[in-house]
mmCIF file of C-alpha atoms and ligand atoms in Angstrom:
data_model
loop_
_atom_site.group_PDB
_atom_site.id
_atom_site.type_symbol
_atom_site.label_atom_id
_atom_site.label_comp_id
_atom_site.label_asym_id
_atom_site.label_seq_id
_atom_site.Cartn_x
_atom_site.Cartn_y
_atom_site.Cartn_z
ATOM 1 C CA MET A 228 106.894 93.328 110.330
ATOM 2 C CA LYS A 229 109.556 92.216 107.852
ATOM 3 C CA THR A 230 108.619 93.133 104.592
ATOM 4 C CA ILE A 231 109.874 90.210 102.454
ATOM 5 C CA ILE A 232 111.892 90.945 99.097
ATOM 6 C CA ALA A 233 112.708 89.289 95.908
ATOM 7 C CA LEU A 234 115.121 90.319 93.594
ATOM 8 C CA ALA A 235 114.007 88.731 90.229
ATOM 9 C CA GLY A 236 114.873 88.439 86.645
ATOM 10 C CA ASN A 237 117.050 86.240 84.055
ATOM 11 C CA PRO A 238 121.124 85.891 84.641
ATOM 12 C CA ASN A 239 122.899 88.858 84.150
ATOM 13 C CA ALA A 240 120.134 91.370 84.632
ATOM 14 C CA GLY A 241 121.737 93.102 87.050
ATOM 15 C CA LYS A 242 120.728 91.111 90.402
ATOM 16 C CA THR A 243 123.611 91.021 92.264
ATOM 17 C CA SER A 244 123.795 93.856 90.921
ATOM 18 C CA LEU A 245 121.360 95.873 92.044
ATOM 19 C CA PHE A 246 121.321 94.109 95.165
ATOM 20 C CA ASN A 247 124.430 95.575 96.479
ATOM 21 C CA VAL A 248 124.011 98.731 95.630
ATOM 22 C CA LEU A 249 120.577 98.269 98.036
ATOM 23 C CA THR A 250 121.796 96.870 100.304
ATOM 24 C CA GLY A 251 125.227 98.619 100.750
ATOM 25 C CA THR A 252 127.820 95.567 102.766
ATOM 26 C CA ARG A 253 124.449 94.811 105.071
ATOM 27 C CA GLN A 254 124.324 91.006 103.774
ATOM 28 C CA GLN A 255 124.112 87.676 104.406
ATOM 29 C CA VAL A 256 125.345 84.570 102.097
ATOM 30 C CA GLY A 257 123.653 81.514 102.778
ATOM 31 C CA ASN A 258 122.070 78.195 100.582
ATOM 32 C CA TRP A 259 119.127 77.226 99.336
ATOM 33 C CA PRO A 260 117.465 74.398 102.015
ATOM 34 C CA GLY A 261 118.692 71.098 100.518
ATOM 35 C CA VAL A 262 121.440 72.686 98.159
ATOM 36 C CA THR A 263 125.058 74.346 98.334
ATOM 37 C CA VAL A 264 123.031 76.824 95.953
ATOM 38 C CA GLU A 265 123.819 80.906 97.150
ATOM 39 C CA LYS A 266 121.175 82.418 98.743
ATOM 40 C CA LYS A 267 121.516 85.912 99.225
ATOM 41 C CA GLU A 268 119.742 88.593 102.000
ATOM 42 C CA GLY A 269 119.967 91.502 103.009
ATOM 43 C CA VAL A 270 118.593 94.773 104.127
ATOM 44 C CA ILE A 271 117.595 97.343 102.302
ATOM 45 C CA LYS A 272 119.826 100.491 103.930
ATOM 46 C CA GLY A 273 116.714 103.862 104.200
ATOM 47 C CA LEU A 274 114.109 100.255 104.611
ATOM 48 C CA ASP A 275 113.804 98.960 107.908
ATOM 49 C CA GLY A 276 112.133 95.922 108.793
ATOM 50 C CA SER A 277 112.909 95.112 105.020
ATOM 51 C CA VAL A 278 114.467 91.861 103.510
ATOM 52 C CA LEU A 279 115.972 91.285 100.214
ATOM 53 C CA ILE A 280 116.272 88.213 98.929
ATOM 54 C CA ASP A 281 118.612 87.953 95.709
ATOM 55 C CA LEU A 282 117.060 84.831 93.393
ATOM 56 C CA PRO A 283 118.976 82.629 91.089
ATOM 57 C CA GLY A 284 118.145 83.904 87.563
ATOM 58 C CA ILE A 285 115.686 82.652 86.082
ATOM 59 C CA TYR A 286 114.474 82.325 81.926
ATOM 60 C CA SER A 287 111.648 81.382 81.689
ATOM 61 C CA LEU A 288 109.084 79.971 83.736
ATOM 62 C CA SER A 289 109.518 76.851 82.176
ATOM 63 C CA ALA A 290 112.822 76.018 82.342
ATOM 64 C CA GLN A 291 114.472 73.536 84.472
ATOM 65 C CA SER A 292 117.804 73.784 85.921
ATOM 66 C CA LEU A 293 118.340 73.343 89.784
ATOM 67 C CA GLU A 294 118.832 77.734 90.132
ATOM 68 C CA GLU A 295 115.799 77.886 88.331
ATOM 69 C CA LYS A 296 113.985 74.837 89.644
ATOM 70 C CA LEU A 297 114.898 76.771 93.339
ATOM 71 C CA ALA A 298 113.253 80.252 91.965
ATOM 72 C CA ILE A 299 110.612 78.877 90.674
ATOM 73 C CA SER A 300 110.365 77.002 94.226
ATOM 74 C CA TYR A 301 110.920 80.333 96.329
ATOM 75 C CA LEU A 302 108.367 82.368 94.039
ATOM 76 C CA LEU A 303 105.181 79.782 94.265
ATOM 77 C CA LEU A 304 105.731 78.522 98.012
ATOM 78 C CA GLU A 305 107.298 81.493 99.388
ATOM 79 C CA THR A 306 105.062 84.622 100.268
ATOM 80 C CA PRO A 307 107.616 87.963 99.451
ATOM 81 C CA ASP A 308 105.206 91.536 100.147
ATOM 82 C CA THR A 309 106.749 91.537 96.502
ATOM 83 C CA ILE A 310 108.795 91.427 93.513
ATOM 84 C CA VAL A 311 111.417 92.780 91.978
ATOM 85 C CA ASN A 312 111.245 91.837 88.143
ATOM 86 C CA ILE A 313 115.027 93.503 86.797
ATOM 87 C CA VAL A 314 115.222 93.381 82.630
ATOM 88 C CA ASP A 315 117.621 93.812 80.776
ATOM 89 C CA ALA A 316 116.710 97.314 78.267
ATOM 90 C CA SER A 317 118.767 96.027 76.543
ATOM 91 C CA ASN A 318 117.574 92.546 75.680
ATOM 92 C CA LEU A 319 113.994 93.500 76.001
ATOM 93 C CA GLU A 320 112.275 91.025 73.518
ATOM 94 C CA ARG A 321 114.581 88.175 75.328
ATOM 95 C CA ASN A 322 113.967 89.816 79.541
ATOM 96 C CA LEU A 323 110.233 90.098 79.067
ATOM 97 C CA TYR A 324 109.138 87.000 78.032
ATOM 98 C CA PHE A 325 110.108 85.771 82.409
ATOM 99 C CA SER A 326 109.088 88.934 83.005
ATOM 100 C CA LEU A 327 105.042 88.199 81.466
ATOM 101 C CA GLN A 328 104.507 84.802 82.492
ATOM 102 C CA LEU A 329 105.630 86.970 85.612
ATOM 103 C CA LEU A 330 103.004 89.359 85.907
ATOM 104 C CA GLU A 331 100.378 86.608 84.623
ATOM 105 C CA MET A 332 101.407 85.412 87.806
ATOM 106 C CA GLY A 333 99.970 88.073 90.206
ATOM 107 C CA LEU A 334 102.345 88.492 93.012
ATOM 108 C CA PRO A 335 102.797 92.639 93.031
ATOM 109 C CA SER A 336 105.853 93.131 91.330
ATOM 110 C CA ILE A 337 108.039 96.152 90.230
ATOM 111 C CA VAL A 338 109.880 96.903 86.421
ATOM 112 C CA VAL A 339 113.010 97.998 86.944
ATOM 113 C CA LEU A 340 114.278 98.489 83.077
ATOM 114 C CA ASN A 341 118.344 98.912 83.238
ATOM 115 C CA MET A 342 121.438 98.435 81.481
ATOM 116 C CA MET A 343 119.777 101.518 80.045
ATOM 117 C CA ASP A 344 123.693 103.141 79.692
ATOM 118 C CA VAL A 345 123.769 99.767 77.042
ATOM 119 C CA ALA A 346 120.331 100.768 75.723
ATOM 120 C CA ARG A 347 120.818 104.027 74.838
ATOM 121 C CA SER A 348 124.445 103.762 74.145
ATOM 122 C CA ARG A 349 122.600 102.208 71.081
ATOM 123 C CA GLY A 350 119.516 104.427 70.492
ATOM 124 C CA LEU A 351 116.900 102.578 72.173
ATOM 125 C CA HIS A 352 114.391 104.736 73.287
ATOM 126 C CA ILE A 353 111.701 103.251 75.252
ATOM 127 C CA ASP A 354 108.210 104.129 75.926
ATOM 128 C CA GLU A 355 108.092 103.962 80.242
ATOM 129 C CA ASN A 356 105.434 105.476 81.289
ATOM 130 C CA LYS A 357 103.649 103.233 78.616
ATOM 131 C CA LEU A 358 105.853 100.804 78.906
ATOM 132 C CA ALA A 359 105.334 100.811 82.630
ATOM 133 C CA ASP A 360 100.741 101.163 80.861
ATOM 134 C CA ARG A 361 100.716 98.333 78.567
ATOM 135 C CA LEU A 362 102.354 96.193 82.149
ATOM 136 C CA GLY A 363 100.533 97.179 84.580
ATOM 137 C CA VAL A 364 103.216 97.397 86.914
ATOM 138 C CA PRO A 365 105.674 100.807 87.655
ATOM 139 C CA VAL A 366 108.554 100.536 85.328
ATOM 140 C CA ILE A 367 111.920 102.355 86.851
ATOM 141 C CA PRO A 368 114.700 102.824 84.099
ATOM 142 C CA MET A 369 117.861 102.615 85.931
ATOM 143 C CA VAL A 370 122.364 102.169 85.352
ATOM 144 C CA ALA A 371 122.170 99.636 88.216
ATOM 145 C CA ARG A 372 126.292 99.078 87.863
ATOM 146 C CA LYS A 373 126.424 102.795 89.185
ATOM 147 C CA GLY A 374 123.140 102.638 91.445
ATOM 148 C CA SER A 375 121.312 105.071 89.652
ATOM 149 C CA GLY A 376 117.915 105.095 89.482
ATOM 150 C CA HIS A 377 118.274 103.503 93.022
ATOM 151 C CA GLU A 378 116.911 106.234 95.002
ATOM 152 C CA ARG A 379 113.327 106.550 93.047
ATOM 153 C CA LEU A 380 112.981 102.340 93.393
ATOM 154 C CA LEU A 381 113.948 103.090 97.095
ATOM 155 C CA GLY A 382 111.076 105.447 97.655
ATOM 156 C CA GLN A 383 108.155 103.205 95.422
ATOM 157 C CA LEU A 384 109.310 100.433 97.831
ATOM 158 C CA ALA A 385 108.853 102.540 101.224
ATOM 159 C CA GLU A 386 105.875 103.694 99.003
ATOM 160 C CA ARG A 387 104.315 99.955 98.443
ATOM 161 C CA ARG A 388 103.791 100.234 94.369
ATOM 162 C CA ALA A 389 104.196 96.999 93.973
ATOM 163 C CA THR A 390 100.643 96.647 92.329
ATOM 164 C CA THR A 391 99.256 93.630 91.017
ATOM 165 C CA SER A 392 99.256 93.636 87.369
ATOM 166 C CA MET A 393 95.880 93.271 85.405
ATOM 167 C CA LEU A 394 97.091 91.910 82.229
ATOM 168 C CA THR A 395 95.113 89.523 80.711
ATOM 169 C CA LEU A 396 96.253 88.038 77.669
ATOM 170 C CA ALA A 397 93.324 87.081 75.171
ATOM 171 C CA TYR A 398 94.936 83.429 74.286
ATOM 172 C CA PRO A 399 93.496 81.315 70.559
ATOM 173 C CA SER A 400 90.248 80.203 71.677
ATOM 174 C CA GLU A 401 91.656 76.660 71.633
ATOM 175 C CA VAL A 402 93.782 77.427 74.044
ATOM 176 C CA GLU A 403 90.864 79.212 76.617
ATOM 177 C CA GLU A 404 88.644 76.332 76.569
ATOM 178 C CA ALA A 405 91.269 74.388 78.190
ATOM 179 C CA ILE A 406 91.642 77.523 80.780
ATOM 180 C CA GLY A 407 88.203 77.534 81.229
ATOM 181 C CA ARG A 408 87.762 73.834 82.371
ATOM 182 C CA LEU A 409 90.574 73.738 84.226
ATOM 183 C CA LEU A 410 89.698 76.117 86.275
ATOM 184 C CA PRO A 411 87.023 74.746 88.187
ATOM 185 C CA HIS A 412 89.817 72.853 89.777
ATOM 186 C CA CYS A 413 93.059 75.235 89.771
ATOM 187 C CA SER A 414 91.124 77.849 91.527
ATOM 188 C CA ASP A 415 90.549 75.246 94.488
ATOM 189 C CA ILE A 416 93.947 74.522 94.940
ATOM 190 C CA GLN A 417 96.339 75.755 98.363
ATOM 191 C CA LEU A 418 99.673 77.750 97.566
ATOM 192 C CA GLY A 419 101.596 79.972 99.110
ATOM 193 C CA GLN A 420 99.791 82.777 98.186
ATOM 194 C CA ALA A 421 96.775 83.741 96.515
ATOM 195 C CA LEU A 422 98.444 83.146 92.563
ATOM 196 C CA ASN A 423 95.704 83.997 88.851
ATOM 197 C CA PRO A 424 94.323 80.309 88.844
ATOM 198 C CA ARG A 425 93.826 81.314 84.779
ATOM 199 C CA TRP A 426 97.806 81.098 85.047
ATOM 200 C CA LEU A 427 98.464 77.993 87.017
ATOM 201 C CA ALA A 428 96.002 76.374 84.560
ATOM 202 C CA ALA A 429 98.635 78.238 81.433
ATOM 203 C CA MET A 430 101.190 76.543 83.710
ATOM 204 C CA TRP A 431 99.620 73.079 83.569
ATOM 205 C CA LEU A 432 99.091 73.061 79.004
ATOM 206 C CA GLU A 433 102.385 73.899 79.741
ATOM 207 C CA ARG A 434 103.643 71.025 81.056
ATOM 208 C CA ASN A 435 105.715 72.410 83.813
ATOM 209 C CA GLU A 436 106.927 70.452 86.069
ATOM 210 C CA SER A 437 106.736 72.668 89.595
ATOM 211 C CA VAL A 438 103.092 73.293 89.398
ATOM 212 C CA GLU A 439 103.305 69.309 88.401
ATOM 213 C CA GLN A 440 104.499 69.224 91.361
ATOM 214 C CA LEU A 441 102.891 71.167 92.951
ATOM 215 C CA ILE A 442 99.632 70.650 91.708
ATOM 216 C CA GLN A 443 99.870 66.847 92.642
ATOM 217 C CA ALA A 444 100.766 67.406 96.253
ATOM 218 C CA ARG A 445 96.954 69.023 96.316
ATOM 219 C CA VAL A 446 94.824 67.652 94.208
ATOM 220 C CA THR A 447 93.088 63.992 94.492
ATOM 221 C CA GLN A 448 94.222 61.475 92.747
ATOM 222 C CA ALA A 449 91.253 61.344 90.884
ATOM 223 C CA VAL A 450 91.242 65.591 89.580
ATOM 224 C CA TYR A 451 94.975 65.291 89.193
ATOM 225 C CA ARG A 452 93.567 62.329 86.563
ATOM 226 C CA ASP A 453 90.746 64.984 85.233
ATOM 227 C CA MET A 454 93.103 67.832 84.851
ATOM 228 C CA GLU A 455 95.334 65.419 82.618
ATOM 229 C CA ARG A 456 92.918 63.929 80.390
ATOM 230 C CA ILE A 457 91.583 67.758 79.845
ATOM 231 C CA ARG A 458 95.035 68.886 78.585
ATOM 232 C CA ASP A 459 95.110 65.257 76.543
ATOM 233 C CA GLU A 460 92.770 66.789 74.476
ATOM 234 C CA TYR A 461 94.311 69.733 73.128
ATOM 235 C CA ARG A 462 97.722 68.874 72.412
ATOM 236 C CA LEU A 463 99.007 71.929 71.238
ATOM 237 C CA ALA A 464 97.539 74.261 73.648
ATOM 238 C CA ASP A 465 102.166 75.101 74.889
ATOM 239 C CA GLN A 466 102.998 75.549 71.870
ATOM 240 C CA LEU A 467 100.157 78.731 71.147
ATOM 241 C CA ILE A 468 101.069 79.722 74.760
ATOM 242 C CA ARG A 469 104.884 80.080 73.864
ATOM 243 C CA ASN A 470 104.062 82.072 70.402
ATOM 244 C CA ALA A 471 100.712 84.235 72.186
ATOM 245 C CA ARG A 472 103.612 85.508 74.703
ATOM 246 C CA TYR A 473 106.064 85.707 72.082
ATOM 247 C CA THR A 474 103.404 87.655 69.688
ATOM 248 C CA TRP A 475 102.008 90.432 72.522
ATOM 249 C CA ILE A 476 105.872 90.774 73.438
ATOM 250 C CA GLU A 477 106.736 91.752 69.695
ATOM 251 C CA ASN A 478 103.644 94.388 69.411
ATOM 252 C CA LEU A 479 104.000 95.421 72.826
ATOM 253 C CA LEU A 480 107.889 96.645 71.665
ATOM 254 C CA THR A 481 106.309 97.972 68.450
ATOM 255 C CA ASP A 482 104.502 100.548 70.602
ATOM 256 C CA VAL A 483 106.652 101.212 73.504
ATOM 257 C CA THR A 484 110.557 101.228 71.586
ATOM 258 C CA GLU A 485 111.514 103.254 68.903
ATOM 259 C CA ARG A 486 115.914 103.504 67.335
ATOM 260 C CA LYS A 487 117.057 105.417 66.920
ATOM 261 C CA LYS A 488 119.559 106.049 64.291
ATOM 262 C CA GLN A 489 122.774 106.273 65.564
ATOM 263 C CA VAL A 490 124.524 109.728 64.649
ATOM 264 C CA ALA A 491 127.560 108.914 62.890
ATOM 265 C CA SER A 492 130.464 111.112 64.536
ATOM 266 C CA THR A 493 132.612 110.827 61.968
ATOM 267 C CA TRP A 494 131.732 113.475 59.922
ATOM 268 C CA SER A 495 134.414 116.081 61.470
HETATM 269 P P1 GDP B 639 123.114 88.847 88.042
HETATM 270 O O1 GDP B 639 123.544 87.694 87.002
HETATM 271 O O2 GDP B 639 121.256 89.630 87.523
HETATM 272 O O3 GDP B 639 123.374 89.136 89.189
HETATM 273 O O4 GDP B 639 123.738 90.310 86.972
HETATM 274 P P2 GDP B 639 125.039 91.053 87.508
HETATM 275 O O5 GDP B 639 124.537 92.004 88.743
HETATM 276 O O6 GDP B 639 125.815 89.741 88.170
HETATM 277 O O7 GDP B 639 125.067 91.555 86.319
HETATM 278 C C1 GDP B 639 125.984 91.701 84.653
HETATM 279 C C2 GDP B 639 126.882 91.508 84.299
HETATM 280 O O8 GDP B 639 126.324 93.084 83.728
HETATM 281 C C3 GDP B 639 127.886 93.318 85.457
HETATM 282 O O9 GDP B 639 129.536 93.106 84.859
HETATM 283 C C4 GDP B 639 127.535 94.406 85.689
HETATM 284 O O10 GDP B 639 128.773 94.793 85.736
HETATM 285 C C5 GDP B 639 127.043 94.262 84.621
HETATM 286 N N1 GDP B 639 125.940 95.040 84.988
HETATM 287 C C6 GDP B 639 124.176 95.512 85.828
HETATM 288 N N2 GDP B 639 124.400 97.046 85.153
HETATM 289 C C7 GDP B 639 124.216 97.257 84.848
HETATM 290 C C8 GDP B 639 123.738 98.902 84.244
HETATM 291 O O11 GDP B 639 122.859 99.003 84.556
HETATM 292 N N3 GDP B 639 125.095 98.882 83.183
HETATM 293 C C9 GDP B 639 125.426 98.562 82.531
HETATM 294 N N4 GDP B 639 126.170 98.734 81.502
HETATM 295 N N5 GDP B 639 126.530 97.104 82.912
HETATM 296 C C10 GDP B 639 125.805 96.631 84.437
HETATM 297 K K1 K B 640 125.914 86.952 86.646
HETATM 298 MG MG1 MG B 641 123.742 87.478 90.384
#
């Protein structure tokens, strides 16, 4: 049986570097269906039966460039066994926004904390255990360009250590009320795999185009209208959801990171 592992992360987080480290030279470049955007697939060295897919870069599931849409529909409709979410450790605040959306989605994931060399050189210390604890998935520090840390990732993949995060962001009461009303509809929607209906409801409130299209194709017109009516009653929901995510990340970073004073080297 094949194990499908998808690499996802912000542009320039190091996906292709990690892809190359994990696959060596055994890669195949094709195109995503219907478009000329490159689709890279390879076999992970030391992991028989694995298929590694290098997804286009995504800043956020709400973003809507062609590449991002491809990556989003892939995540929504296909059934990767594991998502390896690669984040730039030297740019955590921005990178974690997508991570958070991904974790809320409910797919089995591992977070790779890449660019650790850059983070360290800036005096940034990250408590990786605490971060793993808070995110609810394994966290593996790496320097993908040099390949360091990849044995540990390989070990975790071989042992199928990816987990579905139990992370539940508490949104403001207004948003929770809206989600509560949407949940019965969202729970009925069949997708490629079991996604967290709470996540689907939040994406609906955010007017995510890909999610709207998916839902439209899977519910009756009456249900779709009802969902629209509910959304219209909570006009500030999308802003409140975004703010809640940013606040959560800010608090997380206060807890798990520390900026050490860089040692001045000018006294000699
Ligand atoms: P992608 O856009 O996610 O596919 O990212 P790439 O793999 O193309 O990497 C973006 C840039 O960051 C390239 O110049 C890489 O050589 C570099 N890079 C990747 N990983 C690391 C790392 O761990 N440390 C450092 N310093 N540079 C890295
Ligand atoms: K790049
Ligand atoms: Mg790339």
